[in-house]
N, CA, C and O atoms as a Tripos MOL2 file, in Angstrom:
@<TRIPOS>MOLECULE
protein
  280   279    70     0     0
PROTEIN
NO_CHARGES

@<TRIPOS>ATOM
      1 N          12.8610    3.7770  -19.2930 N.3       1 UNK1
      2 CA         11.7300    2.9250  -18.9560 C.3       1 UNK1
      3 C          10.6400    3.0860  -20.0110 C.2       1 UNK1
      4 O          10.3440    4.1930  -20.4620 O.2       1 UNK1
      5 N          10.0670    1.9810  -20.3820 N.am      2 UNK2
      6 CA          8.9870    2.0740  -21.3510 C.3       2 UNK2
      7 C           7.6440    2.2390  -20.6370 C.2       2 UNK2
      8 O           7.5130    1.9960  -19.4370 O.2       2 UNK2
      9 N           6.6760    2.6500  -21.4070 N.am      3 UNK3
     10 CA          5.3500    2.9520  -20.8690 C.3       3 UNK3
     11 C           4.6950    1.7190  -20.2490 C.2       3 UNK3
     12 O           4.0180    1.8270  -19.2270 O.2       3 UNK3
     13 N           4.8920    0.5570  -20.8540 N.am      4 UNK4
     14 CA          4.2850   -0.6710  -20.3470 C.3       4 UNK4
     15 C           4.8160   -1.0170  -18.9510 C.2       4 UNK4
     16 O           4.0550   -1.4240  -18.0720 O.2       4 UNK4
     17 N           6.1280   -0.8510  -18.7600 N.am      5 UNK5
     18 CA          6.7230   -1.1280  -17.4510 C.3       5 UNK5
     19 C           6.1590   -0.1760  -16.3910 C.2       5 UNK5
     20 O           5.8420   -0.5940  -15.2780 O.2       5 UNK5
     21 N           6.0410    1.0920  -16.7460 N.am      6 UNK6
     22 CA          5.5170    2.0880  -15.8080 C.3       6 UNK6
     23 C           4.0790    1.7420  -15.4160 C.2       6 UNK6
     24 O           3.7150    1.8470  -14.2440 O.2       6 UNK6
     25 N           3.2690    1.3370  -16.3780 N.am      7 UNK7
     26 CA          1.8900    0.9650  -16.0880 C.3       7 UNK7
     27 C           1.8210   -0.2630  -15.1870 C.2       7 UNK7
     28 O           0.9990   -0.3200  -14.2730 O.2       7 UNK7
     29 N           2.6910   -1.2530  -15.4470 N.am      8 UNK8
     30 CA          2.7350   -2.4420  -14.5840 C.3       8 UNK8
     31 C           3.1730   -2.0600  -13.1730 C.2       8 UNK8
     32 O           2.6250   -2.5570  -12.1890 O.2       8 UNK8
     33 N           4.1730   -1.1660  -13.0830 N.am      9 UNK9
     34 CA          4.6560   -0.7310  -11.7740 C.3       9 UNK9
     35 C           3.5500    0.0030  -11.0100 C.2       9 UNK9
     36 O           3.3280   -0.2590   -9.8280 O.2       9 UNK9
     37 N           2.8640    0.9140  -11.6840 N.am     10 UNK10
     38 CA          1.7870    1.6600  -11.0310 C.3      10 UNK10
     39 C           0.6890    0.7310  -10.5250 C.2      10 UNK10
     40 O           0.1710    0.9110   -9.4230 O.2      10 UNK10
     41 N           0.3410   -0.2580  -11.3330 N.am     11 UNK11
     42 CA         -0.7000   -1.1990  -10.9220 C.3      11 UNK11
     43 C          -0.2480   -2.0210   -9.7240 C.2      11 UNK11
     44 O          -0.9890   -2.1520   -8.7490 O.2      11 UNK11
     45 N           0.9560   -2.5750   -9.7840 N.am     12 UNK12
     46 CA          1.4660   -3.4070   -8.6940 C.3      12 UNK12
     47 C           1.6530   -2.5900   -7.4140 C.2      12 UNK12
     48 O           1.2780   -3.0360   -6.3290 O.2      12 UNK12
     49 N           2.2230   -1.4120   -7.5400 N.am     13 UNK13
     50 CA          2.4450   -0.5580   -6.3680 C.3      13 UNK13
     51 C           1.1140   -0.0800   -5.7910 C.2      13 UNK13
     52 O           0.9620    0.0120   -4.5730 O.2      13 UNK13
     53 N           0.1570    0.2230   -6.6550 N.am     14 UNK14
     54 CA         -1.1610    0.6590   -6.1920 C.3      14 UNK14
     55 C          -1.8940   -0.4330   -5.4390 C.2      14 UNK14
     56 O          -2.4920   -0.1750   -4.3940 O.2      14 UNK14
     57 N          -1.8540   -1.6440   -5.9570 N.am     15 UNK15
     58 CA         -2.4960   -2.7720   -5.2700 C.3      15 UNK15
     59 C          -1.8480   -2.9940   -3.9140 C.2      15 UNK15
     60 O          -2.5340   -3.1910   -2.9110 O.2      15 UNK15
     61 N          -0.5220   -2.9620   -3.8930 N.am     16 UNK16
     62 CA          0.2070   -3.1520   -2.6420 C.3      16 UNK16
     63 C          -0.1480   -2.0530   -1.6360 C.2      16 UNK16
     64 O          -0.3620   -2.3360   -0.4570 O.2      16 UNK16
     65 N          -0.2100   -0.8090   -2.0970 N.am     17 UNK17
     66 CA         -0.5270    0.3180   -1.2050 C.3      17 UNK17
     67 C          -1.9520    0.1930   -0.6650 C.2      17 UNK17
     68 O          -2.1870    0.4430    0.5170 O.2      17 UNK17
     69 N          -2.9010   -0.1900   -1.5170 N.am     18 UNK18
     70 CA         -4.2850   -0.3460   -1.0550 C.3      18 UNK18
     71 C          -4.4070   -1.4450   -0.0070 C.2      18 UNK18
     72 O          -5.1330   -1.2940    0.9760 O.2      18 UNK18
     73 N          -3.6990   -2.5430   -0.2150 N.am     19 UNK19
     74 CA         -3.7090   -3.6110    0.7820 C.3      19 UNK19
     75 C          -3.1240   -3.1210    2.1040 C.2      19 UNK19
     76 O          -3.6480   -3.4260    3.1750 O.2      19 UNK19
     77 N          -2.0400   -2.3630    2.0200 N.am     20 UNK20
     78 CA         -1.4100   -1.8340    3.2240 C.3      20 UNK20
     79 C          -2.3360   -0.8640    3.9470 C.2      20 UNK20
     80 O          -2.4310   -0.8930    5.1740 O.2      20 UNK20
     81 N          -3.0130   -0.0120    3.1980 N.am     21 UNK21
     82 CA         -3.9670    0.9340    3.7890 C.3      21 UNK21
     83 C          -5.0780    0.1750    4.5100 C.2      21 UNK21
     84 O          -5.4300    0.5110    5.6410 O.2      21 UNK21
     85 N          -5.6250   -0.8410    3.8610 N.am     22 UNK22
     86 CA         -6.7010   -1.6190    4.4770 C.3      22 UNK22
     87 C          -6.2220   -2.3370    5.7360 C.2      22 UNK22
     88 O          -6.9180   -2.3370    6.7510 O.2      22 UNK22
     89 N          -5.0510   -2.9420    5.6790 N.am     23 UNK23
     90 CA         -4.5130   -3.6440    6.8420 C.3      23 UNK23
     91 C          -4.2790   -2.6960    8.0040 C.2      23 UNK23
     92 O          -4.5710   -3.0280    9.1530 O.2      23 UNK23
     93 N          -3.7570   -1.5260    7.7100 N.am     24 UNK24
     94 CA         -3.4900   -0.5400    8.7630 C.3      24 UNK24
     95 C          -4.7850   -0.0290    9.3650 C.2      24 UNK24
     96 O          -4.8830    0.1400   10.5810 O.2      24 UNK24
     97 N          -5.7820    0.2200    8.5210 N.am     25 UNK25
     98 CA         -7.0730    0.6920    9.0290 C.3      25 UNK25
     99 C          -7.7100   -0.3540    9.9370 C.2      25 UNK25
    100 O          -8.2150   -0.0220   11.0090 O.2      25 UNK25
    101 N          -7.6890   -1.6130    9.5140 N.am     26 UNK26
    102 CA         -8.2720   -2.6800   10.3360 C.3      26 UNK26
    103 C          -7.5360   -2.7990   11.6650 C.2      26 UNK26
    104 O          -8.1620   -2.9310   12.7170 O.2      26 UNK26
    105 N          -6.2120   -2.7530   11.6180 N.am     27 UNK27
    106 CA         -5.4290   -2.8590   12.8560 C.3      27 UNK27
    107 C          -5.6860   -1.6690   13.7820 C.2      27 UNK27
    108 O          -5.7890   -1.8400   14.9960 O.2      27 UNK27
    109 N          -5.7860   -0.4880   13.2260 N.am     28 UNK28
    110 CA         -6.0160    0.7090   14.0400 C.3      28 UNK28
    111 C          -7.4190    0.6900   14.6420 C.2      28 UNK28
    112 O          -7.6010    1.0410   15.8070 O.2      28 UNK28
    113 N          -8.3990    0.2840   13.8560 N.am     29 UNK29
    114 CA         -9.7690    0.1950   14.3670 C.3      29 UNK29
    115 C          -9.8440   -0.8640   15.4640 C.2      29 UNK29
    116 O         -10.4720   -0.6520   16.5020 O.2      29 UNK29
    117 N          -9.2030   -1.9960   15.2260 N.am     30 UNK30
    118 CA         -9.1990   -3.0600   16.2400 C.3      30 UNK30
    119 C          -8.5700   -2.6220   17.5370 C.2      30 UNK30
    120 O          -9.0700   -2.9400   18.6160 O.2      30 UNK30
    121 N          -7.4770   -1.8950   17.4390 N.am     31 UNK31
    122 CA         -6.8190   -1.3810   18.6430 C.3      31 UNK31
    123 C          -7.6980   -0.3560   19.3390 C.2      31 UNK31
    124 O          -7.7890   -0.3490   20.5670 O.2      31 UNK31
    125 N          -8.3370    0.5000   18.5780 N.am     32 UNK32
    126 CA         -9.1920    1.5280   19.1580 C.3      32 UNK32
    127 C         -10.4220    0.9260   19.8270 C.2      32 UNK32
    128 O         -10.9000    1.4460   20.8350 O.2      32 UNK32
    129 N         -10.9360   -0.1710   19.2670 N.am     33 UNK33
    130 CA        -12.1150   -0.8170   19.8540 C.3      33 UNK33
    131 C         -11.8090   -1.3380   21.2590 C.2      33 UNK33
    132 O         -12.6830   -1.3480   22.1270 O.2      33 UNK33
    133 N         -10.5800   -1.7660   21.4760 N.am     34 UNK34
    134 CA        -10.1700   -2.2210   22.8070 C.3      34 UNK34
    135 C         -10.2390   -1.0490   23.7950 C.2      34 UNK34
    136 O         -10.5380   -1.2270   24.9760 O.2      34 UNK34
    137 N          -9.9620    0.1200   23.2900 N.am     35 UNK35
    138 CA         -9.9980    1.3210   24.1320 C.3      35 UNK35
    139 C         -11.3850    1.9540   24.1850 C.2      35 UNK35
    140 O         -11.5530    3.0150   24.7870 O.2      35 UNK35
    141 N         -12.3800    1.3230   23.5660 N.am     36 UNK36
    142 CA        -13.7850    1.7350   23.5790 C.3      36 UNK36
    143 C         -14.1030    2.9870   22.7640 C.2      36 UNK36
    144 O         -15.2220    3.4930   22.8450 O.2      36 UNK36
    145 N         -13.1730    3.4920   21.9970 N.am     37 UNK37
    146 CA        -13.4840    4.6690   21.1850 C.3      37 UNK37
    147 C         -12.6150    4.6700   19.9310 C.2      37 UNK37
    148 O         -11.3900    4.5760   20.0100 O.2      37 UNK37
    149 N         -13.2630    4.7770   18.7780 N.am     38 UNK38
    150 CA        -12.5270    4.8300   17.5140 C.3      38 UNK38
    151 C         -12.3720    6.2900   17.1110 C.2      38 UNK38
    152 O         -13.3580    6.9920   16.8880 O.2      38 UNK38
    153 N         -11.1400    6.7320   17.0210 N.am     39 UNK39
    154 CA        -10.8510    8.0860   16.5560 C.3      39 UNK39
    155 C         -10.5920    7.9790   15.0530 C.2      39 UNK39
    156 O          -9.5150    7.5600   14.6300 O.2      39 UNK39
    157 N         -11.5820    8.3580   14.2560 N.am     40 UNK40
    158 CA        -11.5060    8.1590   12.8130 C.3      40 UNK40
    159 C         -10.4220    8.9980   12.1570 C.2      40 UNK40
    160 O          -9.9040    8.6250   11.1040 O.2      40 UNK40
    161 N         -10.0760   10.1110   12.7580 N.am     41 UNK41
    162 CA         -8.9760   10.9290   12.2120 C.3      41 UNK41
    163 C          -7.6620   10.1700   12.3400 C.2      41 UNK41
    164 O          -6.8450   10.1720   11.4190 O.2      41 UNK41
    165 N          -7.4630    9.5240   13.4790 N.am     42 UNK42
    166 CA         -6.2490    8.7330   13.6800 C.3      42 UNK42
    167 C          -6.2300    7.5480   12.7150 C.2      42 UNK42
    168 O          -5.1930    7.2380   12.1270 O.2      42 UNK42
    169 N          -7.3680    6.8920   12.5550 N.am     43 UNK43
    170 CA         -7.4540    5.7550   11.6250 C.3      43 UNK43
    171 C          -7.0990    6.2070   10.2070 C.2      43 UNK43
    172 O          -6.2910    5.5710    9.5300 O.2      43 UNK43
    173 N          -7.7000    7.2930    9.7720 N.am     44 UNK44
    174 CA         -7.4540    7.8010    8.4180 C.3      44 UNK44
    175 C          -6.0230    8.2510    8.2040 C.2      44 UNK44
    176 O          -5.4250    7.9570    7.1690 O.2      44 UNK44
    177 N          -5.4740    8.9560    9.1690 N.am     45 UNK45
    178 CA         -4.1040    9.4510    8.9940 C.3      45 UNK45
    179 C          -3.0940    8.3120    9.0500 C.2      45 UNK45
    180 O          -2.1210    8.3200    8.2970 O.2      45 UNK45
    181 N          -3.3050    7.3380    9.9220 N.am     46 UNK46
    182 CA         -2.3940    6.1890    9.9840 C.3      46 UNK46
    183 C          -2.4610    5.3820    8.6980 C.2      46 UNK46
    184 O          -1.4300    4.9520    8.1810 O.2      46 UNK46
    185 N          -3.6590    5.1750    8.1800 N.am     47 UNK47
    186 CA         -3.8250    4.4210    6.9380 C.3      47 UNK47
    187 C          -3.2110    5.1690    5.7520 C.2      47 UNK47
    188 O          -2.5620    4.5580    4.9030 O.2      47 UNK47
    189 N          -3.4110    6.4750    5.6930 N.am     48 UNK48
    190 CA         -2.8360    7.2730    4.6010 C.3      48 UNK48
    191 C          -1.3090    7.2580    4.6540 C.2      48 UNK48
    192 O          -0.6500    7.1130    3.6240 O.2      48 UNK48
    193 N          -0.7580    7.4040    5.8330 N.am     49 UNK49
    194 CA          0.6920    7.3650    5.9820 C.3      49 UNK49
    195 C           1.2430    6.0020    5.5630 C.2      49 UNK49
    196 O           2.2780    5.9230    4.9010 O.2      49 UNK49
    197 N           0.5550    4.9410    5.9470 N.am     50 UNK50
    198 CA          0.9880    3.5960    5.5590 C.3      50 UNK50
    199 C           0.9700    3.4370    4.0420 C.2      50 UNK50
    200 O           1.8600    2.8060    3.4730 O.2      50 UNK50
    201 N          -0.0390    4.0070    3.3850 N.am     51 UNK51
    202 CA         -0.1120    3.9410    1.9250 C.3      51 UNK51
    203 C           1.0350    4.6840    1.2580 C.2      51 UNK51
    204 O           1.6190    4.1930    0.2920 O.2      51 UNK51
    205 N           1.3550    5.8540    1.7660 N.am     52 UNK52
    206 CA          2.4710    6.6330    1.2160 C.3      52 UNK52
    207 C           3.7830    5.8800    1.4240 C.2      52 UNK52
    208 O           4.6070    5.7970    0.5130 O.2      52 UNK52
    209 N           3.9740    5.3350    2.6200 N.am     53 UNK53
    210 CA          5.2020    4.5750    2.8900 C.3      53 UNK53
    211 C           5.2950    3.3340    2.0000 C.2      53 UNK53
    212 O           6.3860    2.9590    1.5700 O.2      53 UNK53
    213 N           4.1750    2.7080    1.7290 N.am     54 UNK54
    214 CA          4.1690    1.5500    0.8480 C.3      54 UNK54
    215 C           4.6070    1.9400   -0.5650 C.2      54 UNK54
    216 O           5.4020    1.2350   -1.1860 O.2      54 UNK54
    217 N           4.0950    3.0520   -1.0670 N.am     55 UNK55
    218 CA          4.4950    3.5090   -2.4030 C.3      55 UNK55
    219 C           5.9810    3.8580   -2.4440 C.2      55 UNK55
    220 O           6.6670    3.5350   -3.4140 O.2      55 UNK55
    221 N           6.4770    4.5090   -1.4030 N.am     56 UNK56
    222 CA          7.8940    4.8560   -1.3610 C.3      56 UNK56
    223 C           8.7670    3.6080   -1.2840 C.2      56 UNK56
    224 O           9.8370    3.5580   -1.8910 O.2      56 UNK56
    225 N           8.3180    2.6120   -0.5480 N.am     57 UNK57
    226 CA          9.0550    1.3510   -0.4700 C.3      57 UNK57
    227 C           9.0590    0.6450   -1.8150 C.2      57 UNK57
    228 O          10.0350   -0.0140   -2.1710 O.2      57 UNK57
    229 N           7.9770    0.7810   -2.5580 N.am     58 UNK58
    230 CA          7.8730    0.1290   -3.8620 C.3      58 UNK58
    231 C           8.8550    0.6940   -4.8710 C.2      58 UNK58
    232 O           9.1700    0.0330   -5.8610 O.2      58 UNK58
    233 N           9.3450    1.9020   -4.6420 N.am     59 UNK59
    234 CA         10.3270    2.4980   -5.5470 C.3      59 UNK59
    235 C          11.5950    1.6380   -5.5770 C.2      59 UNK59
    236 O          12.2700    1.5630   -6.6030 O.2      59 UNK59
    237 N          11.9150    0.9940   -4.4600 N.am     60 UNK60
    238 CA         13.1050    0.1480   -4.3860 C.3      60 UNK60
    239 C          12.9680   -1.1040   -5.2380 C.2      60 UNK60
    240 O          13.9700   -1.7340   -5.5750 O.2      60 UNK60
    241 N          11.7570   -1.4660   -5.5850 N.am     61 UNK61
    242 CA         11.5400   -2.6360   -6.4340 C.3      61 UNK61
    243 C          10.3710   -3.4600   -5.9400 C.2      61 UNK61
    244 O          10.0690   -3.5050   -4.7480 O.2      61 UNK61
    245 N           9.7340   -4.0980   -6.8730 N.am     62 UNK62
    246 CA          8.5860   -4.9470   -6.5700 C.3      62 UNK62
    247 C           8.8560   -6.3630   -7.0640 C.2      62 UNK62
    248 O           9.1700   -6.5600   -8.2380 O.2      62 UNK62
    249 N           8.7360   -7.3450   -6.1810 N.am     63 UNK63
    250 CA          8.9600   -8.7290   -6.6100 C.3      63 UNK63
    251 C           8.0140   -9.1650   -7.7340 C.2      63 UNK63
    252 O           8.3780   -9.9890   -8.5730 O.2      63 UNK63
    253 N           6.8000   -8.6100   -7.7450 N.am     64 UNK64
    254 CA          5.8300   -8.9750   -8.7780 C.3      64 UNK64
    255 C           6.3660   -8.6500  -10.1790 C.2      64 UNK64
    256 O           6.1250   -9.3990  -11.1260 O.2      64 UNK64
    257 N           7.0790   -7.5550  -10.3050 N.am     65 UNK65
    258 CA          7.5840   -7.1510  -11.6100 C.3      65 UNK65
    259 C           8.7880   -7.9900  -12.0040 C.2      65 UNK65
    260 O           8.9880   -8.2530  -13.1900 O.2      65 UNK65
    261 N           9.5870   -8.4130  -11.0500 N.am     66 UNK66
    262 CA         10.7470   -9.2410  -11.3670 C.3      66 UNK66
    263 C          10.3070  -10.6050  -11.8820 C.2      66 UNK66
    264 O          10.9710  -11.1850  -12.7410 O.2      66 UNK66
    265 N           9.1840  -11.1270  -11.3630 N.am     67 UNK67
    266 CA          8.6660  -12.4050  -11.8460 C.3      67 UNK67
    267 C           8.2310  -12.2970  -13.2970 C.2      67 UNK67
    268 O           8.4160  -13.2380  -14.0690 O.2      67 UNK67
    269 N           7.6560  -11.1650  -13.6780 N.am     68 UNK68
    270 CA          7.1960  -10.9850  -15.0550 C.3      68 UNK68
    271 C           8.3650  -10.7990  -16.0230 C.2      68 UNK68
    272 O           8.2710  -11.1700  -17.1930 O.2      68 UNK68
    273 N           9.4680  -10.2230  -15.5310 N.am     69 UNK69
    274 CA         10.6160   -9.9900  -16.3910 C.3      69 UNK69
    275 C          11.3100  -11.2950  -16.7840 C.2      69 UNK69
    276 O          11.8930  -11.3900  -17.8640 O.2      69 UNK69
    277 N          11.2460  -12.2940  -15.9100 N.am     70 UNK70
    278 CA         11.9440  -13.5590  -16.1470 C.3      70 UNK70
    279 C          11.2540  -14.4180  -17.1680 C.2      70 UNK70
    280 O          11.7250  -15.5140  -17.4720 O.2      70 UNK70
@<TRIPOS>BOND
     1     1     2 1
     2     2     3 1
     3     3     4 2
     4     3     5 am
     5     5     6 1
     6     6     7 1
     7     7     8 2
     8     7     9 am
     9     9    10 1
    10    10    11 1
    11    11    12 2
    12    11    13 am
    13    13    14 1
    14    14    15 1
    15    15    16 2
    16    15    17 am
    17    17    18 1
    18    18    19 1
    19    19    20 2
    20    19    21 am
    21    21    22 1
    22    22    23 1
    23    23    24 2
    24    23    25 am
    25    25    26 1
    26    26    27 1
    27    27    28 2
    28    27    29 am
    29    29    30 1
    30    30    31 1
    31    31    32 2
    32    31    33 am
    33    33    34 1
    34    34    35 1
    35    35    36 2
    36    35    37 am
    37    37    38 1
    38    38    39 1
    39    39    40 2
    40    39    41 am
    41    41    42 1
    42    42    43 1
    43    43    44 2
    44    43    45 am
    45    45    46 1
    46    46    47 1
    47    47    48 2
    48    47    49 am
    49    49    50 1
    50    50    51 1
    51    51    52 2
    52    51    53 am
    53    53    54 1
    54    54    55 1
    55    55    56 2
    56    55    57 am
    57    57    58 1
    58    58    59 1
    59    59    60 2
    60    59    61 am
    61    61    62 1
    62    62    63 1
    63    63    64 2
    64    63    65 am
    65    65    66 1
    66    66    67 1
    67    67    68 2
    68    67    69 am
    69    69    70 1
    70    70    71 1
    71    71    72 2
    72    71    73 am
    73    73    74 1
    74    74    75 1
    75    75    76 2
    76    75    77 am
    77    77    78 1
    78    78    79 1
    79    79    80 2
    80    79    81 am
    81    81    82 1
    82    82    83 1
    83    83    84 2
    84    83    85 am
    85    85    86 1
    86    86    87 1
    87    87    88 2
    88    87    89 am
    89    89    90 1
    90    90    91 1
    91    91    92 2
    92    91    93 am
    93    93    94 1
    94    94    95 1
    95    95    96 2
    96    95    97 am
    97    97    98 1
    98    98    99 1
    99    99   100 2
   100    99   101 am
   101   101   102 1
   102   102   103 1
   103   103   104 2
   104   103   105 am
   105   105   106 1
   106   106   107 1
   107   107   108 2
   108   107   109 am
   109   109   110 1
   110   110   111 1
   111   111   112 2
   112   111   113 am
   113   113   114 1
   114   114   115 1
   115   115   116 2
   116   115   117 am
   117   117   118 1
   118   118   119 1
   119   119   120 2
   120   119   121 am
   121   121   122 1
   122   122   123 1
   123   123   124 2
   124   123   125 am
   125   125   126 1
   126   126   127 1
   127   127   128 2
   128   127   129 am
   129   129   130 1
   130   130   131 1
   131   131   132 2
   132   131   133 am
   133   133   134 1
   134   134   135 1
   135   135   136 2
   136   135   137 am
   137   137   138 1
   138   138   139 1
   139   139   140 2
   140   139   141 am
   141   141   142 1
   142   142   143 1
   143   143   144 2
   144   143   145 am
   145   145   146 1
   146   146   147 1
   147   147   148 2
   148   147   149 am
   149   149   150 1
   150   150   151 1
   151   151   152 2
   152   151   153 am
   153   153   154 1
   154   154   155 1
   155   155   156 2
   156   155   157 am
   157   157   158 1
   158   158   159 1
   159   159   160 2
   160   159   161 am
   161   161   162 1
   162   162   163 1
   163   163   164 2
   164   163   165 am
   165   165   166 1
   166   166   167 1
   167   167   168 2
   168   167   169 am
   169   169   170 1
   170   170   171 1
   171   171   172 2
   172   171   173 am
   173   173   174 1
   174   174   175 1
   175   175   176 2
   176   175   177 am
   177   177   178 1
   178   178   179 1
   179   179   180 2
   180   179   181 am
   181   181   182 1
   182   182   183 1
   183   183   184 2
   184   183   185 am
   185   185   186 1
   186   186   187 1
   187   187   188 2
   188   187   189 am
   189   189   190 1
   190   190   191 1
   191   191   192 2
   192   191   193 am
   193   193   194 1
   194   194   195 1
   195   195   196 2
   196   195   197 am
   197   197   198 1
   198   198   199 1
   199   199   200 2
   200   199   201 am
   201   201   202 1
   202   202   203 1
   203   203   204 2
   204   203   205 am
   205   205   206 1
   206   206   207 1
   207   207   208 2
   208   207   209 am
   209   209   210 1
   210   210   211 1
   211   211   212 2
   212   211   213 am
   213   213   214 1
   214   214   215 1
   215   215   216 2
   216   215   217 am
   217   217   218 1
   218   218   219 1
   219   219   220 2
   220   219   221 am
   221   221   222 1
   222   222   223 1
   223   223   224 2
   224   223   225 am
   225   225   226 1
   226   226   227 1
   227   227   228 2
   228   227   229 am
   229   229   230 1
   230   230   231 1
   231   231   232 2
   232   231   233 am
   233   233   234 1
   234   234   235 1
   235   235   236 2
   236   235   237 am
   237   237   238 1
   238   238   239 1
   239   239   240 2
   240   239   241 am
   241   241   242 1
   242   242   243 1
   243   243   244 2
   244   243   245 am
   245   245   246 1
   246   246   247 1
   247   247   248 2
   248   247   249 am
   249   249   250 1
   250   250   251 1
   251   251   252 2
   252   251   253 am
   253   253   254 1
   254   254   255 1
   255   255   256 2
   256   255   257 am
   257   257   258 1
   258   258   259 1
   259   259   260 2
   260   259   261 am
   261   261   262 1
   262   262   263 1
   263   263   264 2
   264   263   265 am
   265   265   266 1
   266   266   267 1
   267   267   268 2
   268   267   269 am
   269   269   270 1
   270   270   271 1
   271   271   272 2
   272   271   273 am
   273   273   274 1
   274   274   275 1
   275   275   276 2
   276   275   277 am
   277   277   278 1
   278   278   279 1
   279   279   280 2
@<TRIPOS>SUBSTRUCTURE
     1 UNK1         2 RESIDUE 1 A UNK
     2 UNK2         6 RESIDUE 1 A UNK
     3 UNK3        10 RESIDUE 1 A UNK
     4 UNK4        14 RESIDUE 1 A UNK
     5 UNK5        18 RESIDUE 1 A UNK
     6 UNK6        22 RESIDUE 1 A UNK
     7 UNK7        26 RESIDUE 1 A UNK
     8 UNK8        30 RESIDUE 1 A UNK
     9 UNK9        34 RESIDUE 1 A UNK
    10 UNK10       38 RESIDUE 1 A UNK
    11 UNK11       42 RESIDUE 1 A UNK
    12 UNK12       46 RESIDUE 1 A UNK
    13 UNK13       50 RESIDUE 1 A UNK
    14 UNK14       54 RESIDUE 1 A UNK
    15 UNK15       58 RESIDUE 1 A UNK
    16 UNK16       62 RESIDUE 1 A UNK
    17 UNK17       66 RESIDUE 1 A UNK
    18 UNK18       70 RESIDUE 1 A UNK
    19 UNK19       74 RESIDUE 1 A UNK
    20 UNK20       78 RESIDUE 1 A UNK
    21 UNK21       82 RESIDUE 1 A UNK
    22 UNK22       86 RESIDUE 1 A UNK
    23 UNK23       90 RESIDUE 1 A UNK
    24 UNK24       94 RESIDUE 1 A UNK
    25 UNK25       98 RESIDUE 1 A UNK
    26 UNK26      102 RESIDUE 1 A UNK
    27 UNK27      106 RESIDUE 1 A UNK
    28 UNK28      110 RESIDUE 1 A UNK
    29 UNK29      114 RESIDUE 1 A UNK
    30 UNK30      118 RESIDUE 1 A UNK
    31 UNK31      122 RESIDUE 1 A UNK
    32 UNK32      126 RESIDUE 1 A UNK
    33 UNK33      130 RESIDUE 1 A UNK
    34 UNK34      134 RESIDUE 1 A UNK
    35 UNK35      138 RESIDUE 1 A UNK
    36 UNK36      142 RESIDUE 1 A UNK
    37 UNK37      146 RESIDUE 1 A UNK
    38 UNK38      150 RESIDUE 1 A UNK
    39 UNK39      154 RESIDUE 1 A UNK
    40 UNK40      158 RESIDUE 1 A UNK
    41 UNK41      162 RESIDUE 1 A UNK
    42 UNK42      166 RESIDUE 1 A UNK
    43 UNK43      170 RESIDUE 1 A UNK
    44 UNK44      174 RESIDUE 1 A UNK
    45 UNK45      178 RESIDUE 1 A UNK
    46 UNK46      182 RESIDUE 1 A UNK
    47 UNK47      186 RESIDUE 1 A UNK
    48 UNK48      190 RESIDUE 1 A UNK
    49 UNK49      194 RESIDUE 1 A UNK
    50 UNK50      198 RESIDUE 1 A UNK
    51 UNK51      202 RESIDUE 1 A UNK
    52 UNK52      206 RESIDUE 1 A UNK
    53 UNK53      210 RESIDUE 1 A UNK
    54 UNK54      214 RESIDUE 1 A UNK
    55 UNK55      218 RESIDUE 1 A UNK
    56 UNK56      222 RESIDUE 1 A UNK
    57 UNK57      226 RESIDUE 1 A UNK
    58 UNK58      230 RESIDUE 1 A UNK
    59 UNK59      234 RESIDUE 1 A UNK
    60 UNK60      238 RESIDUE 1 A UNK
    61 UNK61      242 RESIDUE 1 A UNK
    62 UNK62      246 RESIDUE 1 A UNK
    63 UNK63      250 RESIDUE 1 A UNK
    64 UNK64      254 RESIDUE 1 A UNK
    65 UNK65      258 RESIDUE 1 A UNK
    66 UNK66      262 RESIDUE 1 A UNK
    67 UNK67      266 RESIDUE 1 A UNK
    68 UNK68      270 RESIDUE 1 A UNK
    69 UNK69      274 RESIDUE 1 A UNK
    70 UNK70      278 RESIDUE 1 A UNK
């Protein structure tokens, strides 16, 4: 793998992970608001786990990079 590909992968995977973290945090906060109490530790840990899972999923391949290769 060349350095340029790795940098593109890191950028694409990072953007995807950040979006996933934000979506998970919003969903967790929304669910907690229904229960009248936001547990910020749960929000943070769920969002962090979602980000890690997103990065691990990105190892299998990113459609964004396949579009650039063509």
